[in-house]
Coordinates of N, CA and C in Angstrom, one line a residue:
Chain A
X1 N 56.9 42.4 165.3 CA 58.2 41.8 165.9 C 59.0 40.9 165.1
X2 N 60.3 41.2 165.0 CA 61.1 40.5 164.0 C 61.4 39.1 164.6
X3 N 61.3 38.0 163.8 CA 61.5 36.8 164.4 C 62.3 36.0 163.6
X4 N 63.4 35.4 164.1 CA 64.4 34.7 163.4 C 64.4 33.1 164.2
X5 N 64.1 32.2 163.5 CA 63.8 30.9 164.1 C 65.0 30.0 163.5
X6 N 65.4 28.9 164.4 CA 66.2 27.8 164.1 C 65.7 26.7 164.3
X7 N 66.1 25.6 163.4 CA 65.4 24.4 163.7 C 65.5 23.5 164.9
X8 N 66.7 23.7 165.6 CA 66.9 23.0 166.7 C 67.7 23.9 167.7
X9 N 67.6 23.7 169.0 CA 68.2 24.3 170.0 C 69.5 23.6 170.4
X10 N 69.4 22.1 170.6 CA 70.4 21.4 170.7 C 70.5 20.2 169.7
X11 N 71.7 19.8 169.3 CA 71.9 18.8 168.4 C 73.1 17.9 168.6
X12 N 73.0 16.6 168.7 CA 74.1 15.7 168.9 C 74.4 14.9 167.7
X13 N 75.4 14.8 167.0 CA 75.7 14.1 165.9 C 77.1 13.3 166.0
X14 N 77.2 12.5 165.2 CA 78.5 11.5 165.2 C 79.4 12.0 164.0
X15 N 80.6 12.0 164.3 CA 81.7 12.2 163.3 C 81.3 11.6 162.1
X16 N 81.3 12.4 160.9 CA 81.0 12.0 159.6 C 79.7 11.9 159.0
X17 N 78.8 12.4 160.0 CA 77.4 12.6 159.6 C 77.2 14.0 158.8
X18 N 76.1 14.0 158.1 CA 75.8 15.1 157.2 C 75.0 15.8 158.1
X19 N 75.0 17.0 158.4 CA 74.2 18.0 159.4 C 73.7 19.1 158.6
X20 N 72.2 19.3 158.8 CA 71.6 20.4 158.4 C 71.1 21.1 159.5
X21 N 71.3 22.5 159.2 CA 70.8 23.5 160.3 C 70.0 24.3 159.5
X22 N 68.9 24.8 160.0 CA 68.0 25.5 159.3 C 67.5 26.8 159.8
X23 N 67.4 27.9 159.3 CA 67.0 29.2 159.6 C 65.9 29.8 159.0
X24 N 64.9 30.1 159.6 CA 63.9 31.0 158.9 C 63.6 32.4 159.5
X25 N 63.5 33.5 158.7 CA 63.2 34.7 159.3 C 61.9 35.3 158.5
X26 N 61.0 36.0 159.2 CA 59.6 36.4 158.9 C 59.6 37.8 158.5
X27 N 60.7 38.6 158.4 CA 60.7 40.0 158.2 C 61.0 40.4 156.7
X28 N 61.1 39.6 155.7 CA 61.3 39.9 154.4 C 62.7 40.4 154.2
X29 N 63.8 40.1 155.0 CA 65.2 40.4 155.0 C 65.9 40.1 153.9
X30 N 66.6 40.8 153.1 CA 67.4 40.2 152.1 C 68.6 39.5 152.5
X31 N 69.2 40.0 153.5 CA 70.6 39.4 153.9 C 70.2 38.4 155.3
X32 N 71.0 37.3 154.9 CA 70.9 36.3 156.0 C 72.5 35.8 156.2
X33 N 72.6 35.4 157.3 CA 74.0 35.0 157.8 C 74.0 33.7 158.7
X34 N 75.3 33.1 158.7 CA 75.5 31.9 159.6 C 77.0 32.2 160.2
X35 N 76.8 32.2 161.7 CA 77.9 32.4 162.5 C 78.2 31.3 163.5
X36 N 79.5 31.0 163.9 CA 79.7 30.1 164.9 C 80.2 30.9 166.0
X37 N 80.0 30.7 167.3 CA 80.4 31.3 168.3 C 81.2 30.4 169.2
X38 N 82.4 30.8 169.6 CA 83.2 29.7 170.4 C 83.9 30.7 171.5
X39 N 84.0 30.1 172.8 CA 84.8 30.9 173.8 C 85.9 31.5 173.5
X40 N 86.0 32.7 173.6 CA 87.4 33.3 173.3 C 87.6 33.8 172.0
X41 N 86.7 33.5 171.2 CA 86.8 33.7 169.7 C 85.7 34.5 169.0
X42 N 84.8 34.7 169.7 CA 83.7 35.5 169.4 C 82.9 35.1 168.4
X43 N 82.0 35.8 167.6 CA 81.3 35.4 166.5 C 82.2 35.4 165.1
X44 N 82.1 34.3 164.6 CA 82.9 34.2 163.3 C 81.9 33.9 162.2
X45 N 81.9 34.6 161.0 CA 81.2 34.5 159.9 C 81.5 33.3 159.0
X46 N 80.6 32.4 158.9 CA 80.7 31.2 158.0 C 80.5 31.4 156.7
X47 N 79.2 31.9 156.3 CA 78.5 32.4 155.2 C 77.6 33.2 155.2
X48 N 77.3 34.2 154.3 CA 76.1 35.0 154.1 C 75.5 34.9 152.8
X49 N 74.2 35.5 152.7 CA 73.5 35.5 151.5 C 72.7 36.8 151.5
X50 N 72.9 37.6 150.1 CA 72.1 38.7 150.0 C 70.9 38.7 149.2
X51 N 70.7 37.3 148.7 CA 69.4 37.2 147.8 C 69.2 35.7 147.6
X52 N 68.1 35.4 147.2 CA 68.0 33.9 146.9 C 68.8 33.3 145.9
X53 N 69.4 32.2 146.2 CA 70.4 31.5 145.4 C 71.8 32.2 145.5
X54 N 72.0 33.4 146.1 CA 73.2 34.0 146.2 C 73.9 33.7 147.6
X55 N 75.2 33.5 147.5 CA 75.9 33.2 148.7 C 77.3 33.6 148.6
X56 N 77.9 34.1 149.7 CA 79.2 34.5 149.9 C 79.9 33.9 150.9
X57 N 81.2 33.4 150.7 CA 82.0 32.9 151.8 C 82.3 33.8 152.8
X58 N 82.2 33.5 154.2 CA 82.6 34.3 155.4 C 84.1 34.2 155.7
X59 N 84.5 34.2 156.8 CA 85.9 33.9 157.1 C 86.2 32.6 157.6
X60 N 85.4 31.6 157.8 CA 85.7 30.4 157.9 C 84.7 29.2 157.4
X61 N 84.6 29.2 156.1 CA 83.8 28.6 155.3 C 84.1 27.1 155.0
X62 N 85.3 26.7 155.3 CA 85.7 25.2 155.1 C 84.9 24.3 155.8
X63 N 84.5 23.4 155.3 CA 83.8 22.3 155.8 C 82.2 22.5 156.0
X64 N 81.9 23.7 155.3 CA 80.4 24.2 155.6 C 79.9 24.5 154.1
X65 N 78.7 24.3 153.8 CA 78.0 24.7 152.6 C 76.7 25.4 153.0
X66 N 76.1 26.1 152.1 CA 74.8 26.7 152.5 C 73.9 26.6 151.3
X67 N 72.6 26.9 151.6 CA 71.5 26.8 150.6 C 70.6 27.8 150.8
X68 N 70.1 28.8 149.8 CA 69.1 29.5 150.1 C 68.2 29.6 148.7
X69 N 67.2 28.7 148.7 CA 66.4 28.4 147.8 C 65.0 29.4 147.9
X70 N 64.7 29.9 149.1 CA 63.6 30.8 149.3 C 64.1 32.1 150.2
X71 N 63.6 33.2 150.0 CA 64.0 34.4 150.6 C 64.0 34.2 152.1
X72 N 63.2 33.6 152.9 CA 63.0 33.4 154.2 C 63.9 32.4 154.9
X73 N 64.4 31.5 154.1 CA 65.0 30.4 154.4 C 66.6 30.3 154.2
X74 N 67.4 30.1 155.1 CA 68.8 29.9 154.9 C 69.4 28.7 155.7
X75 N 69.8 27.7 155.0 CA 70.3 26.6 155.5 C 71.9 26.3 155.5
X76 N 72.4 25.8 156.8 CA 73.6 25.6 156.8 C 74.0 24.0 156.8
X77 N 75.1 23.5 155.8 CA 75.2 22.0 155.8 C 76.5 21.9 156.3
X78 N 76.8 20.8 157.2 CA 78.1 20.5 157.3 C 78.2 19.0 156.8
X79 N 79.0 19.1 155.6 CA 79.0 17.9 154.8 C 79.5 16.6 155.4
X80 N 80.2 16.7 156.3 CA 80.9 15.5 157.1 C 81.3 15.9 158.5
X81 N 80.5 16.0 159.4 CA 80.9 16.5 160.6 C 82.0 16.0 161.3
X82 N 82.7 17.0 161.9 CA 84.0 16.6 162.6 C 83.8 17.3 164.0
X83 N 84.7 16.9 164.9 CA 84.6 17.4 166.3 C 85.0 18.7 166.4
X84 N 85.7 19.1 165.6 CA 86.0 20.6 165.7 C 85.0 21.7 165.3
X85 N 83.9 21.0 164.8 CA 82.9 21.9 164.4 C 81.7 21.6 165.6
X86 N 82.1 21.2 166.7 CA 81.3 21.4 167.9 C 81.3 22.9 168.4
X87 N 80.0 23.5 168.4 CA 80.1 24.8 168.6 C 78.5 25.4 168.7
X88 N 78.3 26.7 169.1 CA 77.1 27.3 169.1 C 76.9 28.0 167.7
X89 N 76.0 27.5 166.9 CA 75.7 28.2 165.6 C 74.5 29.3 165.6
X90 N 74.9 30.4 165.2 CA 73.9 31.4 165.2 C 73.6 31.8 163.8
X91 N 72.1 32.0 163.5 CA 71.6 32.5 162.3 C 71.2 34.1 162.6
X92 N 71.4 35.0 161.6 CA 71.1 36.2 161.7 C 70.5 36.7 160.3
X93 N 69.6 37.7 160.4 CA 69.0 38.3 159.1 C 69.0 40.0 159.3
X94 N 69.2 40.6 158.2 CA 68.9 42.1 158.2 C 68.4 42.5 156.8
X95 N 67.8 43.8 156.8 CA 67.7 44.3 155.4 C 68.8 44.8 155.0
X96 N 69.0 44.9 153.6 CA 70.0 45.4 152.8 C 69.8 46.8 152.4
X97 N 70.6 47.8 152.8 CA 70.8 49.0 152.1 C 72.1 49.7 152.2
X98 N 72.7 50.0 151.1 CA 73.9 50.6 151.1 C 73.4 52.2 150.8
X99 N 73.8 53.0 151.9 CA 73.4 54.4 151.9 C 74.7 55.0 152.6
X100 N 75.6 55.4 151.8 CA 76.5 56.0 152.5 C 77.3 55.3 153.5
X101 N 77.1 53.9 153.3 CA 77.8 53.0 154.2 C 77.2 52.7 155.3
X102 N 76.0 53.1 155.6 CA 75.0 52.9 156.8 C 74.4 51.5 156.5
X103 N 74.4 50.5 157.6 CA 74.1 49.3 157.5 C 73.1 49.0 158.7
X104 N 72.0 48.3 158.2 CA 71.2 47.9 159.1 C 71.5 46.8 160.2
X105 N 71.0 46.8 161.3 CA 71.3 45.8 162.4 C 70.9 44.4 162.0
X106 N 71.6 43.4 162.7 CA 71.4 42.1 162.3 C 70.6 41.6 163.5
X107 N 69.5 40.7 163.2 CA 68.5 40.1 164.2 C 68.9 38.7 164.1
X108 N 69.2 38.2 165.5 CA 69.8 36.8 165.6 C 68.7 35.8 166.0
X109 N 68.8 34.5 165.6 CA 68.0 33.5 166.2 C 68.5 33.1 167.5
X110 N 67.8 32.0 168.2 CA 68.1 31.6 169.4 C 69.3 30.6 169.6
X111 N 69.9 30.4 168.3 CA 71.1 29.4 168.4 C 71.0 28.1 168.4
X112 N 71.8 27.2 167.8 CA 71.9 25.8 167.9 C 73.1 25.3 168.5
X113 N 73.1 24.7 169.5 CA 74.3 24.1 170.1 C 74.5 22.8 169.5
X114 N 75.5 22.6 168.7 CA 75.9 21.5 168.0 C 77.0 20.7 168.8
X115 N 76.8 19.4 169.1 CA 77.8 18.6 169.6 C 78.1 17.4 168.7
X116 N 79.3 17.3 168.2 CA 79.8 16.2 167.3 C 80.7 15.3 168.2
X117 N 80.2 14.0 168.3 CA 81.1 13.2 169.1 C 81.7 12.0 168.0
Chain B
X1 N 94.0 41.7 157.2 CA 92.9 41.1 157.9 C 92.2 42.2 158.9
X2 N 91.0 42.5 158.8 CA 90.2 43.4 159.3 C 90.0 43.1 160.7
X3 N 90.1 43.8 161.7 CA 89.9 43.3 163.1 C 89.2 44.2 164.0
X4 N 88.6 43.6 164.9 CA 87.7 44.5 165.9 C 88.3 44.0 167.3
X5 N 88.7 44.7 168.0 CA 89.4 44.3 169.3 C 88.5 45.0 170.6
X6 N 88.5 44.1 171.7 CA 87.9 44.5 172.9 C 88.6 43.8 174.0
X7 N 88.6 44.6 175.2 CA 89.2 43.9 176.4 C 88.2 42.6 176.7
X8 N 88.7 41.6 176.9 CA 87.7 40.6 177.2 C 87.1 40.5 178.7
X9 N 87.7 41.0 179.6 CA 87.2 41.3 181.0 C 87.7 40.1 181.6
X10 N 87.1 39.7 182.7 CA 85.6 40.4 183.1 C 85.9 41.7 183.7
X11 N 84.9 42.6 183.4 CA 84.9 43.9 183.9 C 83.9 43.9 185.0
X12 N 84.2 44.3 186.2 CA 83.3 44.4 187.5 C 83.1 45.7 187.8
X13 N 81.8 46.1 188.0 CA 81.6 47.4 188.5 C 80.5 47.3 189.6
X14 N 80.5 48.3 190.7 CA 79.4 48.0 191.7 C 78.2 48.7 191.0
X15 N 77.0 48.3 191.6 CA 75.7 48.8 191.3 C 75.7 50.4 191.3
X16 N 75.2 50.9 190.4 CA 75.1 52.4 190.3 C 76.1 53.0 189.8
X17 N 77.3 52.4 189.4 CA 78.4 53.0 188.9 C 78.3 53.2 187.4
X18 N 79.4 53.8 186.9 CA 79.5 54.0 185.3 C 80.3 52.7 184.8
X19 N 79.8 52.0 183.9 CA 80.6 50.9 183.2 C 81.1 51.4 181.7
X20 N 82.3 51.3 181.7 CA 82.9 51.9 180.4 C 83.5 50.6 179.6
X21 N 83.0 50.5 178.5 CA 83.4 49.3 177.5 C 83.9 49.9 176.3
X22 N 85.1 49.4 175.8 CA 85.9 50.1 174.9 C 86.1 48.9 173.5
X23 N 86.4 49.6 172.5 CA 86.4 48.9 171.2 C 87.5 49.6 170.2
X24 N 88.4 48.9 169.5 CA 89.0 49.5 168.6 C 89.0 48.8 167.3
X25 N 89.1 49.2 166.1 CA 89.0 48.6 164.9 C 90.1 48.9 164.0
X26 N 90.4 48.2 163.0 CA 91.6 48.5 162.1 C 91.1 49.0 160.8
X27 N 89.9 48.9 160.4 CA 89.5 49.3 159.0 C 89.3 50.8 159.0
X28 N 90.1 51.6 158.4 CA 89.6 53.0 158.5 C 88.3 53.5 157.7
X29 N 88.1 52.6 156.7 CA 86.8 52.9 156.0 C 85.5 52.6 156.6
X30 N 85.5 52.0 157.9 CA 84.5 51.4 158.4 C 83.5 52.7 158.9
X31 N 82.2 52.5 158.7 CA 81.2 53.6 158.9 C 80.2 53.3 159.8
X32 N 79.8 52.1 160.0 CA 78.8 51.7 161.1 C 79.2 51.0 162.1
X33 N 78.8 51.2 163.3 CA 79.2 50.5 164.5 C 78.0 50.3 165.5
X34 N 78.2 49.0 166.1 CA 77.0 48.5 166.8 C 77.5 48.0 168.0
X35 N 76.7 48.2 169.2 CA 77.0 47.2 170.3 C 75.7 46.4 170.6
X36 N 76.1 45.1 170.7 CA 75.1 44.1 171.1 C 75.4 43.8 172.6
X37 N 74.2 43.2 173.2 CA 74.4 42.6 174.4 C 74.0 41.1 174.4
X38 N 74.8 40.4 175.0 CA 74.4 38.9 175.0 C 74.4 38.3 176.4
X39 N 73.3 38.0 176.8 CA 73.1 37.3 178.0 C 73.6 35.9 178.1
X40 N 73.9 35.4 179.1 CA 74.5 33.9 179.1 C 73.4 33.0 178.7
X41 N 73.9 32.2 177.5 CA 73.0 31.2 177.0 C 71.7 31.7 175.9
X42 N 72.0 33.0 175.7 CA 71.2 33.8 174.8 C 71.9 34.2 173.5
X43 N 71.0 34.8 172.5 CA 71.6 35.3 171.4 C 71.9 36.8 171.5
X44 N 72.7 37.3 170.8 CA 73.0 38.8 170.8 C 71.9 39.5 170.4
X45 N 71.6 40.8 171.1 CA 70.5 41.8 170.6 C 71.2 43.1 170.7
X46 N 70.8 43.9 169.7 CA 71.4 45.1 169.5 C 70.7 46.3 170.7
X47 N 71.7 47.0 171.2 CA 71.4 48.0 172.1 C 71.7 49.3 171.6
X48 N 72.8 49.6 170.8 CA 73.0 51.0 170.3 C 73.8 50.8 168.9
X49 N 73.5 51.8 168.1 CA 74.3 51.8 166.9 C 74.7 53.2 166.8
X50 N 75.8 53.4 166.1 CA 76.5 54.8 165.7 C 77.1 55.0 164.4
X51 N 76.9 56.1 163.6 CA 77.6 56.4 162.3 C 78.3 57.5 162.4
X52 N 78.0 58.5 163.4 CA 79.0 59.9 163.2 C 79.6 59.9 164.5
X53 N 80.8 60.5 164.2 CA 81.6 61.1 165.4 C 81.0 61.8 166.4
X54 N 81.2 61.4 167.7 CA 80.9 62.1 169.0 C 79.9 61.1 169.7
X55 N 78.9 61.5 170.4 CA 78.3 60.8 171.3 C 76.8 60.6 170.9
X56 N 76.3 59.5 171.2 CA 74.9 59.2 171.0 C 74.4 58.6 172.2
X57 N 73.2 59.2 172.7 CA 72.6 58.7 174.1 C 71.4 58.0 174.0
X58 N 71.1 57.0 174.6 CA 69.8 56.3 174.6 C 69.6 55.7 176.2
X59 N 68.8 56.6 176.8 CA 68.8 56.2 178.1 C 69.9 56.0 179.0
X60 N 70.0 55.0 179.6 CA 71.3 54.8 180.4 C 72.5 54.7 179.6
X61 N 72.3 54.4 178.2 CA 73.5 54.0 177.4 C 73.9 55.0 176.5
X62 N 75.3 55.4 176.6 CA 76.0 56.3 175.5 C 77.0 55.8 174.7
X63 N 76.9 55.8 173.4 CA 77.9 55.4 172.6 C 78.8 56.4 172.0
X64 N 80.1 56.3 172.0 CA 81.0 57.2 171.6 C 81.9 56.9 170.5
X65 N 82.1 57.6 169.5 CA 82.7 57.2 168.3 C 83.9 58.2 168.0
X66 N 85.1 57.8 167.7 CA 86.2 58.6 167.4 C 86.7 58.0 166.1
X67 N 86.5 58.4 164.9 CA 86.9 57.8 163.8 C 88.4 57.9 163.6
X68 N 88.9 59.2 163.9 CA 90.3 59.5 163.8 C 91.3 58.6 164.7
X69 N 90.8 58.2 165.7 CA 91.5 57.3 166.6 C 90.8 55.8 166.4
X70 N 89.8 55.6 165.7 CA 89.4 54.0 165.4 C 89.0 53.6 166.7
X71 N 88.3 54.2 167.5 CA 87.7 53.7 168.6 C 86.3 54.1 168.7
X72 N 85.6 52.9 169.4 CA 84.1 53.3 169.8 C 83.9 52.6 171.2
X73 N 83.3 53.3 171.9 CA 83.0 53.0 173.3 C 81.5 53.0 173.8
X74 N 81.1 52.3 174.9 CA 79.8 52.3 175.4 C 79.8 52.5 176.7
X75 N 79.1 53.7 177.3 CA 79.0 53.9 178.7 C 77.8 53.5 179.1
X76 N 77.7 52.9 180.3 CA 76.4 52.6 180.9 C 76.4 53.0 182.2
X77 N 75.3 54.1 182.5 CA 75.4 54.9 183.7 C 74.3 54.1 184.6
X78 N 74.6 54.3 185.9 CA 73.7 53.6 186.8 C 73.5 52.2 186.6
X79 N 74.6 51.6 186.5 CA 74.6 50.2 186.0 C 73.8 49.4 187.1
X80 N 72.9 48.4 186.5 CA 72.3 47.7 187.2 C 72.7 46.1 187.2
X81 N 72.4 45.3 188.1 CA 72.7 43.7 188.0 C 72.1 43.2 186.8
X82 N 71.2 43.6 186.3 CA 70.7 43.1 185.0 C 71.4 43.6 183.9
X83 N 72.3 44.5 184.0 CA 73.3 44.8 183.0 C 74.4 43.8 182.7
X84 N 74.5 42.8 183.7 CA 75.6 41.8 183.6 C 75.3 41.0 182.4
X85 N 76.3 40.9 181.5 CA 76.1 40.3 180.2 C 77.5 40.4 179.5
X86 N 77.6 39.8 178.3 CA 78.8 40.0 177.3 C 78.5 41.1 176.3
X87 N 79.2 42.2 176.1 CA 78.9 43.1 175.2 C 79.8 43.0 173.9
X88 N 79.3 42.9 172.9 CA 79.9 42.7 171.6 C 79.9 44.0 170.8
X89 N 81.0 44.3 170.4 CA 81.1 45.6 169.5 C 81.3 44.9 168.0
X90 N 80.6 45.5 167.2 CA 80.4 45.1 165.8 C 80.7 46.4 164.8
X91 N 81.5 46.0 163.8 CA 81.8 47.0 162.8 C 81.5 46.7 161.3
X92 N 80.7 47.3 160.7 CA 80.6 47.2 159.3 C 81.9 47.4 158.7
X93 N 82.5 46.6 157.9 CA 83.8 47.0 157.1 C 83.5 47.9 155.8
X94 N 84.5 48.7 155.7 CA 84.2 49.8 154.5 C 84.7 49.3 153.3
X95 N 83.8 48.4 152.7 CA 84.0 47.8 151.5 C 83.4 48.5 150.3
X96 N 82.8 49.6 150.4 CA 82.3 50.3 149.4 C 80.8 49.7 148.9
X97 N 80.5 50.2 147.9 CA 79.2 49.7 147.4 C 79.0 48.4 146.8
X98 N 78.6 47.4 147.7 CA 78.6 46.2 147.4 C 77.0 45.8 147.5
X99 N 76.9 44.3 147.3 CA 75.5 44.0 147.3 C 75.1 43.3 148.8
X100 N 76.3 43.6 149.5 CA 76.0 42.9 150.9 C 76.5 43.5 152.1
X101 N 76.2 43.4 153.2 CA 76.9 44.0 154.4 C 77.6 43.1 155.2
X102 N 78.9 43.4 155.3 CA 79.7 42.4 156.1 C 80.1 43.1 157.4
X103 N 79.8 42.5 158.4 CA 80.0 43.0 159.8 C 80.9 42.0 160.6
X104 N 82.0 42.7 161.1 CA 82.9 41.9 161.8 C 82.7 42.1 163.4
X105 N 82.6 41.2 164.2 CA 82.2 41.2 165.6 C 83.6 41.1 166.3
X106 N 83.8 41.9 167.5 CA 85.0 41.7 168.5 C 84.3 40.6 169.3
X107 N 85.4 40.1 170.2 CA 85.4 39.0 170.8 C 84.4 39.1 172.1
X108 N 84.0 40.3 172.4 CA 83.1 40.7 173.5 C 83.9 41.0 174.9
X109 N 83.2 41.8 175.8 CA 83.7 42.0 177.0 C 82.6 41.7 178.1
X110 N 82.9 40.9 179.0 CA 82.1 40.3 179.9 C 82.0 41.4 181.2
X111 N 80.8 41.8 181.4 CA 80.4 42.9 182.3 C 79.8 42.1 183.7
X112 N 80.1 42.3 184.7 CA 79.4 41.8 186.0 C 79.1 43.2 186.7
X113 N 77.9 43.4 187.1 CA 77.5 44.5 188.0 C 77.1 44.0 189.4
X114 N 78.0 44.2 190.3 CA 77.8 43.8 191.8 C 76.9 44.4 192.5
X115 N 75.9 43.9 193.1 CA 75.0 44.5 193.9 C 75.4 45.1 195.3

């Protein structure tokens, strides 16, 4: 059974703090993703990684950075938390294979609800 | 900007009816399409995927894809109260042979099945 775990379900931080969100997957997936989900805006991709030490910006990378030192672990870092980063953060992983455009499904972690005050 | 659009709902159907959820996408090169279900307070889980034009059936669920019209739909037959959730349409953008998969999610449609 695929398992994606996230370090915290709920997190409350103060403005200006550095915040680390961690994600671990146990299926040897190449791809890992960080999304945020806000009401009415759906899932928006922050960053993704297709290999160790590789990363690509998603649609809303500003204010975030990531780290992938090991294949199973992908960390999201909020360098200086702000109130507009209050959101649900979802990590996901998938196998990579490009075969005529076919893509593998993404498996999601339980999410971290971050509140920045 | 590549986009995926869905009616936000809420869509209400009586128990036992067919629920029809629609999704349109802007990137003509898209080739992989997914439907995720998300219960309130939970993370999304995949329920259907489709790559070829036409219908794909899995139990009470049928995914329909029409690439010419750039839409994909999900039909839920014999809807149950347990189907009440938000349904997210996701599309892999057609970016050719790359080393990563970029999937764009729609905003989701909230479905409520009334007993």
